[in-house]
Amino acid sequence: MDYDFQCIALKIQKQDYPSTMKVPEVSQNGAMRWKSYFWSFLTDRPKGKYVGTEDKGNGIWRVFYRDIFLGYFVDKKRQTSIN
């Protein structure tokens, strides 16, 4: 049989995070810039993408990529705990 396959380009729409979230960009090495001059490594998977960070109080932030919860970020220690 002769099959004719077509490539369908899927356009991924831009993620709009709530206005209460800070939205840093993940660099090519997998780190995000925090407060202008600190860097914290997240993971290299969403490099070049934006992540949403939600304040939970006491310097603890929840980190999301789109609607996927990645883990926690401790602002005071600049440590990341990714699941």
XYZ file of C-alpha atoms in Angstrom:
83
model
C 0.000 0.000 0.000
C 1.074 3.535 -0.665
C 0.645 5.802 2.333
C 0.758 9.571 2.104
C 1.723 11.011 5.472
C 1.423 14.702 6.164
C 3.414 16.506 8.806
C 1.183 18.634 10.908
C 2.970 21.412 12.736
C 1.404 21.967 16.115
C 1.649 25.477 17.404
C 2.114 25.573 21.144
C 0.401 28.618 22.519
C 2.124 31.004 24.883
C 1.467 30.265 28.533
C -0.170 33.091 30.449
C 0.673 32.847 34.140
C -1.489 34.592 36.768
C -0.435 38.151 37.604
C 0.416 37.069 41.166
C 3.306 34.921 39.885
C 6.817 36.028 39.094
C 7.825 34.679 35.686
C 11.591 34.248 35.185
C 13.149 32.746 32.069
C 15.165 29.524 32.327
C 18.576 29.993 30.716
C 20.292 27.549 28.364
C 22.137 25.929 31.290
C 18.890 25.311 33.212
C 19.195 28.115 35.775
C 16.827 30.981 36.450
C 17.844 34.483 37.465
C 16.438 35.518 40.815
C 16.301 39.114 42.102
C 18.489 40.465 39.303
C 21.794 38.939 40.363
C 21.257 35.500 41.928
C 21.085 32.300 39.883
C 19.345 29.094 40.908
C 19.568 25.848 38.939
C 16.196 24.249 38.165
C 16.552 21.689 35.405
C 17.752 21.814 31.819
C 14.419 20.645 30.358
C 12.580 23.985 30.062
C 15.631 25.897 28.845
C 14.718 29.045 26.990
C 11.174 28.888 28.407
C 9.455 30.819 31.171
C 8.420 29.292 34.502
C 5.898 30.617 36.986
C 6.842 31.052 40.641
C 4.142 31.333 43.300
C 4.932 32.786 46.745
C 3.876 30.500 49.612
C 5.304 32.713 52.392
C 8.504 32.602 54.466
C 10.609 32.791 51.308
C 9.226 29.526 49.899
C 8.107 29.556 46.258
C 6.345 26.894 44.191
C 7.749 26.536 40.657
C 5.539 25.646 37.676
C 6.136 25.060 33.996
C 2.764 25.751 32.416
C 0.382 23.839 34.728
C 2.987 21.258 35.803
C 4.317 21.616 39.348
C 8.110 21.256 39.251
C 9.034 21.746 42.885
C 9.925 24.273 45.565
C 12.428 27.113 45.678
C 13.736 28.568 48.966
C 14.482 32.248 48.401
C 16.668 32.822 51.468
C 18.991 29.921 50.682
C 18.431 30.029 46.916
C 18.007 26.250 46.971
C 15.739 24.300 44.673
C 13.911 21.038 45.334
C 12.608 19.626 42.053
C 10.503 16.451 42.061
